[in-house]
Short mmCIF file of C-alpha atoms and ligand atoms in Angstrom, two decimals:
data_model
loop_
_atom_site.label_atom_id
_atom_site.label_comp_id
_atom_site.label_asym_id
_atom_site.label_seq_id
_atom_site.Cartn_x
_atom_site.Cartn_y
_atom_site.Cartn_z
CA MET R 1 -43.53 166.13 -115.32
CA VAL R 2 -44.27 164.57 -112.00
CA TYR R 3 -45.91 161.16 -111.55
CA GLN R 4 -47.91 160.70 -108.37
CA ILE R 5 -47.68 157.34 -106.61
CA TYR R 6 -50.30 156.45 -104.04
CA PRO R 7 -48.22 153.72 -102.40
CA ARG R 8 -51.05 151.61 -100.96
CA SER R 9 -52.32 150.99 -104.49
CA PHE R 10 -49.24 150.94 -106.70
CA GLN R 11 -47.59 147.53 -106.25
CA ASP R 12 -47.55 145.06 -103.38
CA THR R 13 -44.56 142.79 -102.83
CA GLY R 14 -45.29 141.53 -99.31
CA GLY R 15 -48.53 139.73 -100.22
CA ASP R 16 -50.73 141.58 -97.73
CA GLY R 17 -52.81 143.33 -100.40
CA VAL R 18 -51.29 146.75 -99.70
CA GLY R 19 -48.64 148.32 -101.93
CA ASP R 20 -45.20 149.01 -100.46
CA LEU R 21 -41.87 150.77 -101.10
CA PRO R 22 -40.13 147.68 -102.57
CA GLY R 23 -43.12 147.51 -104.95
CA ILE R 24 -42.37 151.02 -106.17
CA GLU R 25 -38.72 150.14 -106.65
CA HIS R 26 -39.73 147.03 -108.58
CA ARG R 27 -41.68 149.18 -111.07
CA LEU R 28 -39.20 152.00 -111.61
CA ASP R 29 -38.15 150.68 -115.02
CA TYR R 30 -41.77 151.04 -116.14
CA LEU R 31 -41.77 154.68 -115.02
CA ALA R 32 -38.45 155.34 -116.76
CA TRP R 33 -39.82 153.68 -119.95
CA LEU R 34 -42.92 155.89 -119.74
CA GLY R 35 -40.73 158.99 -119.58
CA VAL R 36 -41.28 160.13 -115.99
CA ASP R 37 -38.99 162.93 -114.74
CA ALA R 38 -39.96 162.90 -111.08
CA VAL R 39 -42.03 160.77 -108.75
CA TRP R 40 -44.08 162.11 -105.86
CA VAL R 41 -44.94 159.42 -103.32
CA SER R 42 -47.97 160.03 -101.08
CA PRO R 43 -47.24 159.49 -97.34
CA PHE R 44 -45.56 156.26 -96.29
CA TYR R 45 -44.66 157.36 -92.73
CA ARG R 46 -45.80 155.65 -89.57
CA SER R 47 -49.52 156.22 -89.28
CA PRO R 48 -52.61 154.74 -87.65
CA MET R 49 -54.16 155.19 -91.15
CA ALA R 50 -57.30 157.03 -90.06
CA ASP R 51 -56.72 159.09 -93.24
CA PHE R 52 -54.56 156.46 -94.98
CA GLY R 53 -51.22 158.04 -94.16
CA TYR R 54 -52.19 161.72 -94.00
CA ASP R 55 -52.35 161.23 -90.22
CA VAL R 56 -48.66 160.89 -89.37
CA SER R 57 -47.46 159.51 -86.05
CA ASP R 58 -43.74 159.62 -86.93
CA TYR R 59 -42.47 161.77 -89.79
CA CYS R 60 -39.03 160.19 -89.66
CA ASP R 61 -39.88 156.53 -90.05
CA VAL R 62 -41.62 154.29 -92.56
CA ASP R 63 -44.82 152.52 -91.59
CA PRO R 64 -44.16 148.75 -91.41
CA LEU R 65 -47.02 148.31 -93.89
CA PHE R 66 -44.86 150.04 -96.51
CA GLY R 67 -41.42 148.74 -95.48
CA THR R 68 -38.47 150.21 -93.63
CA LEU R 69 -36.22 153.26 -93.72
CA ALA R 70 -33.66 151.08 -95.51
CA ASP R 71 -36.31 150.47 -98.21
CA ALA R 72 -36.82 154.23 -98.48
CA ASP R 73 -33.07 154.78 -98.87
CA ARG R 74 -32.90 152.09 -101.52
CA LEU R 75 -35.83 153.65 -103.34
CA ILE R 76 -34.24 157.11 -103.35
CA ALA R 77 -31.02 155.65 -104.77
CA ALA R 78 -32.86 153.54 -107.36
CA VAL R 79 -34.88 156.53 -108.56
CA HIS R 80 -31.69 158.56 -108.94
CA GLU R 81 -29.91 155.74 -110.76
CA ARG R 82 -32.56 156.02 -113.46
CA GLY R 83 -32.12 159.77 -113.77
CA MET R 84 -35.44 160.56 -112.06
CA ARG R 85 -36.22 162.65 -108.98
CA LEU R 86 -38.16 161.77 -105.85
CA LEU R 87 -40.50 164.07 -103.95
CA VAL R 88 -41.95 162.99 -100.64
CA ASP R 89 -45.24 164.15 -99.20
CA TRP R 90 -44.96 166.36 -96.14
CA VAL R 91 -48.00 166.91 -93.95
CA PRO R 92 -47.33 170.02 -91.85
CA ASN R 93 -50.85 171.19 -90.94
CA HIS R 94 -51.69 168.29 -88.63
CA THR R 95 -50.26 165.17 -87.07
CA SER R 96 -52.00 161.99 -86.01
CA ASP R 97 -53.59 162.07 -82.57
CA GLN R 98 -51.20 159.14 -81.88
CA HIS R 99 -48.11 161.25 -82.57
CA PRO R 100 -46.04 161.46 -79.36
CA TRP R 101 -46.22 165.28 -79.65
CA PHE R 102 -50.01 165.20 -79.39
CA VAL R 103 -50.10 162.41 -76.81
CA ASP R 104 -47.88 164.61 -74.68
CA SER R 105 -49.84 167.77 -75.48
CA ARG R 106 -53.17 166.29 -74.46
CA SER R 107 -51.78 164.70 -71.27
CA SER R 108 -52.32 167.85 -69.18
CA GLN R 109 -52.88 171.58 -69.48
CA ASP R 110 -49.35 171.96 -68.09
CA SER R 111 -47.66 169.72 -70.62
CA PRO R 112 -44.58 171.39 -72.12
CA ARG R 113 -46.09 170.54 -75.50
CA ARG R 114 -49.58 171.91 -74.71
CA GLY R 115 -48.80 174.91 -76.92
CA TRP R 116 -47.80 172.73 -79.89
CA TYR R 117 -51.48 172.35 -80.81
CA HIS R 118 -54.49 174.68 -80.66
CA TRP R 119 -56.19 174.17 -77.32
CA ARG R 120 -59.02 176.51 -76.29
CA ASP R 121 -61.75 176.72 -73.69
CA GLY R 122 -65.23 176.28 -75.10
CA ARG R 123 -67.92 178.93 -75.29
CA GLY R 124 -70.30 177.70 -72.64
CA ALA R 125 -70.84 174.03 -73.38
CA GLY R 126 -70.01 174.50 -77.06
CA PRO R 127 -66.79 174.66 -79.10
CA PRO R 128 -64.58 177.78 -79.27
CA ASN R 129 -65.95 178.83 -82.69
CA ASN R 130 -68.20 177.68 -85.54
CA TRP R 131 -65.58 176.20 -87.89
CA ARG R 132 -66.45 172.99 -89.75
CA ALA R 133 -64.00 170.14 -90.48
CA ALA R 134 -63.27 168.78 -93.95
CA PHE R 135 -64.93 165.38 -93.56
CA GLY R 136 -68.00 166.77 -91.81
CA GLY R 137 -68.79 167.84 -88.27
CA ARG R 138 -67.17 170.56 -86.26
CA ALA R 139 -63.47 171.40 -86.36
CA TRP R 140 -63.08 171.14 -82.57
CA THR R 141 -63.13 168.12 -80.28
CA LEU R 142 -63.48 168.31 -76.52
CA ASP R 143 -60.83 166.48 -74.55
CA GLU R 144 -62.86 165.42 -71.51
CA ARG R 145 -59.82 164.81 -69.34
CA THR R 146 -58.27 168.25 -69.59
CA GLY R 147 -61.56 170.08 -70.21
CA GLN R 148 -60.40 171.95 -73.36
CA TRP R 149 -61.11 171.67 -77.08
CA TYR R 150 -58.49 171.03 -79.77
CA LEU R 151 -58.66 172.16 -83.38
CA HIS R 152 -58.68 169.76 -86.35
CA LEU R 153 -59.51 170.99 -89.84
CA PHE R 154 -59.78 167.33 -90.90
CA LEU R 155 -60.63 164.25 -88.75
CA PRO R 156 -60.57 164.40 -84.94
CA GLN R 157 -57.62 161.99 -85.32
CA GLN R 158 -55.72 164.79 -87.15
CA PRO R 159 -55.12 167.61 -84.65
CA ASP R 160 -53.76 170.85 -86.17
CA LEU R 161 -50.27 171.90 -85.14
CA ASN R 162 -49.79 175.39 -83.75
CA TRP R 163 -47.29 176.93 -86.15
CA SER R 164 -47.03 180.17 -84.17
CA ASN R 165 -45.03 178.15 -81.67
CA PRO R 166 -41.30 178.33 -82.58
CA ASP R 167 -40.71 174.83 -81.18
CA VAL R 168 -43.11 173.43 -83.77
CA VAL R 169 -41.26 175.32 -86.50
CA SER R 170 -37.90 173.91 -85.48
CA ALA R 171 -39.21 170.37 -84.96
CA MET R 172 -40.74 170.43 -88.44
CA HIS R 173 -37.62 171.96 -89.99
CA GLU R 174 -35.80 168.96 -88.56
CA VAL R 175 -38.22 166.71 -90.45
CA LEU R 176 -37.44 168.52 -93.72
CA ARG R 177 -33.71 168.16 -93.05
CA PHE R 178 -34.13 164.48 -92.19
CA TRP R 179 -35.49 163.74 -95.69
CA LEU R 180 -33.27 166.20 -97.56
CA ASP R 181 -30.23 164.65 -95.89
CA ARG R 182 -31.42 161.25 -97.13
CA GLY R 183 -31.35 162.64 -100.65
CA VAL R 184 -34.96 163.43 -101.58
CA ASP R 185 -35.38 166.10 -104.24
CA GLY R 186 -38.17 167.97 -102.55
CA PHE R 187 -41.64 167.93 -101.10
CA ARG R 188 -45.28 167.93 -102.03
CA ILE R 189 -46.72 169.91 -99.14
CA ASP R 190 -50.16 168.94 -97.89
CA VAL R 191 -52.77 171.74 -97.43
CA VAL R 192 -49.94 174.19 -96.82
CA HIS R 193 -52.30 177.19 -97.03
CA CYS R 194 -53.90 176.08 -93.76
CA ILE R 195 -50.91 176.12 -91.42
CA GLY R 196 -51.13 179.72 -90.08
CA LYS R 197 -54.05 180.44 -87.75
CA ASP R 198 -55.41 183.65 -86.24
CA PRO R 199 -55.02 183.00 -82.50
CA ALA R 200 -58.29 184.87 -81.88
CA PHE R 201 -60.15 182.14 -83.81
CA PRO R 202 -62.98 184.39 -85.02
CA ASP R 203 -66.23 182.75 -86.12
CA GLN R 204 -66.61 182.08 -89.83
CA PRO R 205 -69.04 184.73 -91.16
CA ALA R 206 -72.59 183.39 -91.48
CA GLU R 207 -72.79 184.35 -95.17
CA LEU R 208 -70.16 181.69 -95.98
CA GLY R 209 -72.61 179.04 -94.75
CA ALA R 210 -71.61 175.69 -93.30
CA ILE R 211 -68.69 175.06 -95.70
CA ASP R 212 -65.59 173.57 -94.17
CA ARG R 213 -62.67 175.72 -93.15
CA VAL R 214 -60.09 174.18 -95.50
CA GLY R 215 -61.26 176.20 -98.51
CA ILE R 216 -61.07 179.47 -96.56
CA GLN R 217 -58.09 179.38 -94.21
CA HIS R 218 -55.47 181.93 -95.30
CA GLU R 219 -53.31 183.92 -92.84
CA PRO R 220 -50.21 186.09 -93.38
CA LEU R 221 -48.28 183.89 -90.93
CA THR R 222 -48.47 181.04 -93.46
CA HIS R 223 -46.45 183.02 -95.99
CA GLU R 224 -43.76 183.84 -93.44
CA LEU R 225 -43.51 180.15 -92.56
CA ILE R 226 -43.30 179.11 -96.20
CA ARG R 227 -40.45 181.57 -96.76
CA GLY R 228 -38.66 179.72 -93.96
CA PHE R 229 -39.24 176.35 -95.71
CA ARG R 230 -37.96 177.83 -98.96
CA ARG R 231 -34.76 179.14 -97.40
CA LEU R 232 -34.15 175.75 -95.82
CA VAL R 233 -34.77 173.79 -99.03
CA ASP R 234 -32.74 176.21 -101.18
CA GLY R 235 -29.87 175.84 -98.72
CA TYR R 236 -29.36 172.28 -100.00
CA PRO R 237 -27.25 171.52 -103.05
CA GLY R 238 -28.92 170.48 -106.30
CA ASP R 239 -32.30 171.48 -107.64
CA ARG R 240 -34.59 170.68 -104.73
CA THR R 241 -38.16 171.76 -105.13
CA THR R 242 -41.52 172.24 -103.43
CA VAL R 243 -45.06 171.98 -104.69
CA GLY R 244 -47.83 173.09 -102.40
CA GLU R 245 -51.41 171.99 -102.14
CA VAL R 246 -53.45 175.17 -101.82
CA GLN R 247 -57.16 174.52 -101.78
CA LEU R 248 -58.24 178.11 -102.33
CA GLY R 249 -60.55 178.73 -105.26
CA ASN R 250 -59.22 181.96 -106.69
CA LEU R 251 -56.08 182.37 -108.70
CA ALA R 252 -54.91 185.54 -106.97
CA ASP R 253 -54.87 183.63 -103.68
CA LEU R 254 -53.08 180.73 -105.35
CA GLY R 255 -50.55 183.10 -106.90
CA ALA R 256 -49.73 184.57 -103.50
CA PHE R 257 -48.10 181.28 -102.54
CA TYR R 258 -45.32 181.79 -105.06
CA GLY R 259 -44.40 184.95 -103.10
CA SER R 260 -41.85 186.96 -105.00
CA GLY R 261 -39.97 183.85 -105.97
CA ASP R 262 -39.28 183.25 -102.27
CA GLU R 263 -42.17 180.94 -101.33
CA LEU R 264 -43.25 177.74 -103.10
CA HIS R 265 -41.56 176.69 -106.33
CA MET R 266 -44.92 175.43 -107.59
CA VAL R 267 -48.53 175.46 -106.47
CA PHE R 268 -51.09 172.91 -107.63
CA ASN R 269 -53.57 174.26 -110.13
CA PHE R 270 -56.72 172.24 -109.46
CA LEU R 271 -58.95 174.22 -111.84
CA PRO R 272 -59.16 171.32 -114.35
CA LEU R 273 -60.51 169.01 -111.65
CA HIS R 274 -63.73 170.98 -111.63
CA ALA R 275 -63.90 172.25 -115.21
CA PRO R 276 -66.63 171.06 -117.58
CA TRP R 277 -65.44 169.53 -120.86
CA THR R 278 -66.05 172.58 -123.07
CA SER R 279 -63.70 174.71 -125.13
CA ALA R 280 -64.99 177.81 -123.30
CA ALA R 281 -64.03 176.41 -119.89
CA TRP R 282 -60.56 175.23 -120.99
CA SER R 283 -59.79 178.38 -122.91
CA ASP R 284 -60.85 180.41 -119.87
CA MET R 285 -58.55 178.35 -117.62
CA ALA R 286 -55.58 178.68 -119.95
CA THR R 287 -56.20 182.44 -120.20
CA ARG R 288 -56.51 182.94 -116.48
CA ILE R 289 -53.44 180.88 -115.61
CA GLU R 290 -51.39 182.92 -118.09
CA ARG R 291 -52.88 186.24 -116.95
CA ASP R 292 -53.47 185.96 -113.22
CA LEU R 293 -50.45 184.15 -111.77
CA PRO R 294 -47.68 186.56 -110.78
CA ALA R 295 -44.93 187.17 -113.33
CA GLY R 296 -42.38 184.38 -113.15
CA ALA R 297 -44.71 181.94 -111.35
CA TRP R 298 -44.38 178.56 -113.03
CA PRO R 299 -47.85 176.97 -113.50
CA THR R 300 -48.88 173.37 -112.89
CA TRP R 301 -51.65 171.22 -114.40
CA VAL R 302 -53.48 168.39 -112.65
CA LEU R 303 -56.20 166.11 -114.07
CA SER R 304 -56.58 163.62 -111.23
CA ASN R 305 -55.26 162.71 -107.81
CA HIS R 306 -56.12 160.48 -104.89
CA ASP R 307 -58.84 162.85 -103.64
CA ILE R 308 -61.20 163.12 -106.58
CA PRO R 309 -62.84 160.88 -109.21
CA ARG R 310 -60.41 160.19 -112.05
CA VAL R 311 -60.47 162.26 -115.22
CA ARG R 312 -61.72 159.22 -117.17
CA THR R 313 -64.66 158.85 -114.81
CA ARG R 314 -65.43 162.56 -114.79
CA LEU R 315 -65.31 162.95 -118.56
CA GLY R 316 -67.08 159.68 -119.29
CA GLY R 317 -65.31 158.55 -122.44
CA GLU R 318 -61.99 157.43 -123.83
CA ALA R 319 -61.80 160.10 -126.56
CA ALA R 320 -62.17 163.01 -124.14
CA ALA R 321 -59.72 161.43 -121.67
CA ARG R 322 -57.16 161.18 -124.50
CA SER R 323 -57.58 164.81 -125.41
CA ALA R 324 -57.37 165.77 -121.74
CA ALA R 325 -53.98 163.99 -121.67
CA LEU R 326 -52.91 166.02 -124.71
CA LEU R 327 -53.87 169.23 -122.89
CA LEU R 328 -52.21 168.17 -119.65
CA LEU R 329 -48.92 167.55 -121.42
CA THR R 330 -48.92 170.56 -123.75
CA LEU R 331 -50.27 173.47 -121.68
CA ARG R 332 -47.59 175.70 -120.16
CA GLY R 333 -46.31 174.40 -116.84
CA THR R 334 -45.45 171.21 -115.00
CA PRO R 335 -47.96 168.39 -115.50
CA PHE R 336 -48.79 166.01 -112.66
CA ILE R 337 -49.93 162.53 -113.71
CA TYR R 338 -51.82 160.46 -111.17
CA GLN R 339 -50.83 156.76 -111.30
CA GLY R 340 -53.15 154.84 -113.61
CA ASP R 341 -54.38 157.85 -115.61
CA GLU R 342 -51.77 156.83 -118.18
CA LEU R 343 -53.73 153.56 -118.54
CA GLY R 344 -57.02 155.42 -118.89
CA LEU R 345 -58.32 153.83 -115.71
CA ALA R 346 -61.77 154.72 -114.45
CA ASP R 347 -62.70 154.66 -110.77
CA ALA R 348 -63.46 151.30 -109.21
CA ILE R 349 -67.04 150.59 -108.21
CA VAL R 350 -66.60 149.99 -104.50
CA PRO R 351 -69.43 148.08 -102.81
CA GLU R 352 -70.61 149.49 -99.51
CA ALA R 353 -69.03 146.66 -97.52
CA ARG R 354 -65.56 147.49 -98.90
CA ARG R 355 -65.66 151.26 -98.47
CA VAL R 356 -62.98 152.43 -96.08
CA ASP R 357 -62.27 156.11 -96.65
CA PRO R 358 -63.93 158.68 -94.39
CA GLY R 359 -63.89 161.11 -97.32
CA GLY R 360 -65.58 158.73 -99.83
CA ARG R 361 -62.51 158.65 -102.13
CA ASP R 362 -62.01 154.89 -102.49
CA GLY R 363 -62.91 154.67 -106.20
CA CYS R 364 -59.92 156.64 -107.48
CA ARG R 365 -57.57 154.76 -105.13
CA ALA R 366 -58.13 151.33 -106.70
CA PRO R 367 -54.97 149.22 -107.20
CA ILE R 368 -52.95 149.39 -110.43
CA PRO R 369 -53.44 146.27 -112.57
CA TRP R 370 -50.04 145.26 -113.96
CA ASP R 371 -51.10 142.34 -116.12
CA ALA R 372 -54.14 140.43 -117.33
CA GLY R 373 -53.70 137.47 -114.94
CA PRO R 374 -56.11 136.87 -112.05
CA GLY R 375 -53.98 138.72 -109.48
CA HIS R 376 -52.99 141.46 -111.97
CA GLY R 377 -49.40 141.31 -110.78
CA TRP R 378 -50.27 141.58 -107.07
CA PRO R 379 -49.00 138.60 -105.08
CA GLY R 380 -50.83 137.02 -102.16
CA ARG R 381 -53.98 138.54 -100.76
CA GLU R 382 -56.56 140.42 -102.76
CA PRO R 383 -55.77 144.15 -102.70
CA TRP R 384 -57.31 146.40 -100.09
CA LEU R 385 -59.70 147.89 -102.67
CA PRO R 386 -61.43 146.32 -105.69
CA TRP R 387 -59.88 146.49 -109.16
CA PRO R 388 -60.79 149.30 -111.51
CA PRO R 389 -63.17 148.39 -114.39
CA ASP R 390 -61.82 146.34 -117.34
CA ALA R 391 -58.59 145.40 -115.54
CA ASP R 392 -58.29 142.38 -117.88
CA THR R 393 -57.57 144.72 -120.78
CA ARG R 394 -56.67 147.99 -119.08
CA ASN R 395 -53.45 146.93 -117.45
CA VAL R 396 -49.81 147.78 -118.00
CA GLU R 397 -48.87 144.58 -119.81
CA SER R 398 -51.80 144.62 -122.28
CA GLU R 399 -51.45 148.32 -123.02
CA THR R 400 -47.71 148.04 -123.51
CA ARG R 401 -48.40 145.55 -126.31
CA ASP R 402 -51.01 147.78 -127.98
CA PRO R 403 -49.47 150.75 -129.81
CA GLY R 404 -52.89 152.43 -129.95
CA SER R 405 -53.40 152.33 -126.17
CA MET R 406 -53.74 155.27 -123.81
CA LEU R 407 -50.40 154.21 -122.32
CA HIS R 408 -48.61 154.65 -125.64
CA LEU R 409 -50.35 157.99 -126.17
CA TYR R 410 -48.97 159.24 -122.83
CA ARG R 411 -45.54 157.89 -123.69
CA ARG R 412 -45.53 159.56 -127.11
CA LEU R 413 -46.70 162.86 -125.61
CA LEU R 414 -43.99 162.74 -122.97
CA ALA R 415 -41.36 162.03 -125.61
CA ALA R 416 -42.66 164.88 -127.77
CA ARG R 417 -42.47 167.18 -124.77
CA ARG R 418 -38.91 166.16 -124.08
CA ARG R 419 -37.70 166.92 -127.59
CA SER R 420 -39.52 170.27 -127.94
CA PRO R 421 -38.28 173.37 -126.09
CA ALA R 422 -41.56 175.04 -127.10
CA LEU R 423 -43.60 172.45 -125.20
CA ARG R 424 -41.26 172.32 -122.23
CA ARG R 425 -40.85 176.00 -121.57
CA GLY R 426 -42.16 178.09 -124.49
CA ASP R 427 -44.80 180.84 -124.44
CA LEU R 428 -48.43 179.97 -124.94
CA SER R 429 -50.85 181.93 -127.09
CA LEU R 430 -54.43 181.03 -127.78
CA ARG R 431 -55.47 181.06 -131.44
CA PRO R 432 -59.01 181.74 -132.62
CA ALA R 433 -60.57 178.48 -133.78
CA GLY R 434 -64.32 178.80 -133.40
CA GLY R 435 -67.04 176.43 -132.24
CA GLU R 436 -66.00 173.80 -129.77
CA VAL R 437 -62.35 173.83 -130.85
CA LEU R 438 -59.57 175.11 -128.62
CA ALA R 439 -56.32 176.01 -130.33
CA PHE R 440 -53.08 177.27 -128.86
CA GLU R 441 -49.54 177.69 -130.01
CA ARG R 442 -46.41 177.07 -127.99
CA ARG R 443 -43.25 178.78 -129.08
CA ALA R 444 -39.62 178.98 -127.89
CA ALA R 445 -37.38 180.81 -130.36
CA ALA R 446 -37.74 178.95 -133.66
CA ASP R 447 -39.39 175.90 -132.11
CA ARG R 448 -43.21 175.89 -132.46
CA ARG R 449 -46.08 173.52 -131.81
CA LEU R 450 -49.80 173.91 -132.37
CA VAL R 451 -52.38 172.09 -130.23
CA LEU R 452 -55.98 171.61 -131.37
CA VAL R 453 -58.73 169.98 -129.33
CA ASN R 454 -62.32 169.49 -130.43
CA PHE R 455 -64.56 169.39 -127.35
CA GLY R 456 -67.65 168.77 -129.45
CA ASP R 457 -69.27 165.45 -130.29
CA GLN R 458 -69.27 166.24 -134.02
CA PRO R 459 -66.20 166.37 -136.30
CA ALA R 460 -64.82 169.91 -136.62
CA ASP R 461 -63.06 171.56 -139.55
CA VAL R 462 -60.23 173.93 -138.73
CA ARG R 463 -58.50 176.46 -140.93
CA LEU R 464 -54.77 176.38 -140.30
CA ASP R 465 -52.53 179.37 -140.81
CA GLY R 466 -49.36 177.96 -142.30
CA ASP R 467 -48.21 174.50 -143.14
CA TRP R 468 -48.51 172.05 -140.23
CA THR R 469 -48.07 168.35 -139.97
CA ILE R 470 -49.38 165.92 -137.35
CA GLU R 471 -46.90 164.96 -134.64
CA ILE R 472 -49.41 163.16 -132.44
CA ALA R 473 -53.11 162.47 -132.87
CA THR R 474 -55.27 161.29 -129.99
CA ALA R 475 -57.29 159.16 -132.44
CA GLU R 476 -56.48 157.58 -135.80
CA ASP R 477 -56.17 160.71 -137.87
CA ASP R 478 -54.19 161.94 -140.82
CA ASP R 479 -55.93 165.22 -141.66
CA PRO R 480 -54.62 168.17 -139.63
CA SER R 481 -57.59 170.32 -140.65
CA ARG R 482 -60.39 168.01 -139.53
CA LEU R 483 -60.75 166.93 -135.92
CA PRO R 484 -62.83 163.91 -134.88
CA PRO R 485 -65.35 164.28 -132.02
CA ASN R 486 -63.45 164.93 -128.78
CA GLY R 487 -60.23 164.43 -130.70
CA GLY R 488 -57.02 166.38 -130.43
CA LEU R 489 -53.86 166.98 -132.43
CA LEU R 490 -50.34 168.06 -131.69
CA LEU R 491 -48.95 169.67 -134.83
CA ARG R 492 -45.48 170.82 -135.80
CA PRO R 493 -44.49 173.04 -138.69
CA ALA R 494 -44.26 170.90 -141.82
CA THR R 495 -40.69 172.06 -142.24
CA THR R 496 -39.49 170.90 -138.79
CA PRO R 497 -37.40 167.79 -139.14
CA ALA R 498 -38.51 165.55 -136.28
CA ALA R 499 -38.19 161.90 -135.49
CA ALA R 500 -41.28 160.00 -136.63
CA SER R 501 -43.46 159.89 -133.58
CA ARG R 502 -46.83 158.45 -134.47
C1 NOJ W 601 -55.06 166.62 -98.70
C2 NOJ W 601 -54.72 165.21 -99.07
O1 NOJ W 601 -54.51 165.14 -100.45
C3 NOJ W 601 -55.88 164.35 -98.59
O2 NOJ W 601 -55.79 163.03 -99.07
C4 NOJ W 601 -55.93 164.39 -97.10
O3 NOJ W 601 -57.08 163.71 -96.66
C5 NOJ W 601 -55.98 165.83 -96.59
N1 NOJ W 601 -55.09 166.71 -97.26
C6 NOJ W 601 -55.63 165.87 -95.12
O4 NOJ W 601 -54.27 165.63 -94.95
#
């Protein structure tokens, strides 16, 4: 499993109210105790922070807000010392408009780096085409001085790189090498499906409406480029890996990014972020992931991240959030846990005066409360965003002391996963259960587990084939054939000798 750290909100050590790399290092023992295999850290590079780090002005340095390169080196070593892996976030589609490459590119139509970005003449007084940007408005901005428009699928401060230019490819390969040479275990790759562009820049067909380009952009060039990243990463010793963010709705498109085992190692499966809490929706997702990804493609599961309201907020209640955790950690594939979901955090209520994100995503980015004290383990200034609800009780220290907490549920599930080959890498088959109950079995040779989740708000009786015993229950429960409302069970064959785990 991979644990996502959003560094601004994880742990501050400098006292400025913004988390930093030494803060992550300080909390690594917590992550090891939880059972984390790998950590993905959202961008900590130099950035003017128009998109809170996803606008990079130097890919090979750490923003002073987060620390120094020496801090990054120390963090990599400290993660490895605890037997964990570290993935960094790589943002290849766009740079910051303050990146020296773009500053140079926009300086004149004759700049040697003009071709590193997408510059076009307008159509009359208007932009080169009708594309819309992700945070609203058009995807082109006119540069008055040089009289041309540049493309940005996100903010105007995030100009898109031109990946058909070989100099861009080699400069960005250098960035990958820079971090691989420092010892990182791989990359989470930001909106990687967007990097290839059709140089003709055709208008988006009217029938697609005014939706932004990010959910549509998909060119063959992207796949060729990704094969290049894969060769580079695989050329390094050890098990380095890549996981790509592909914001395309259909699974066939998503599957294409695995290539024939020669593109991304993993692609985010964001289906659960938009799924209603019903057995039909979750059974449909599990079926489609098993059926529609190409053979050999290793799935992923995601409940939350820094771009979307947290699972707890979306589902409303504790019971459903607990069962969602059970699903996340028992469906087939690599689970990604967003920091704080293991505490059952809900989004912060952010008053208008404190809202800072151009994409309206502040709530899910609230700081992690480490203890029940007034500063919740953050020294100095109040954090950059308000605390999530109930931080006095929903914090690491309080939940560590409470064996019934969400935190202990996550920890038990992760331990169960570690000791069961069936859960880690076994097949998955759905079992008929009826009503609002979803049931599936995981199996690897003789190792078997059964997962039951009741999505309904009434207790549900289940008829079990065979003799099963409870390994983990999301609620107080000792009857494997009766599920509480929104409750879930992980069962193992009654004959399996296993360490007591409840
Ligand atoms: C996806 C990232 O997750 C999001 O936070 C960011 O705003 C966009 N890509 C642009 O980089």
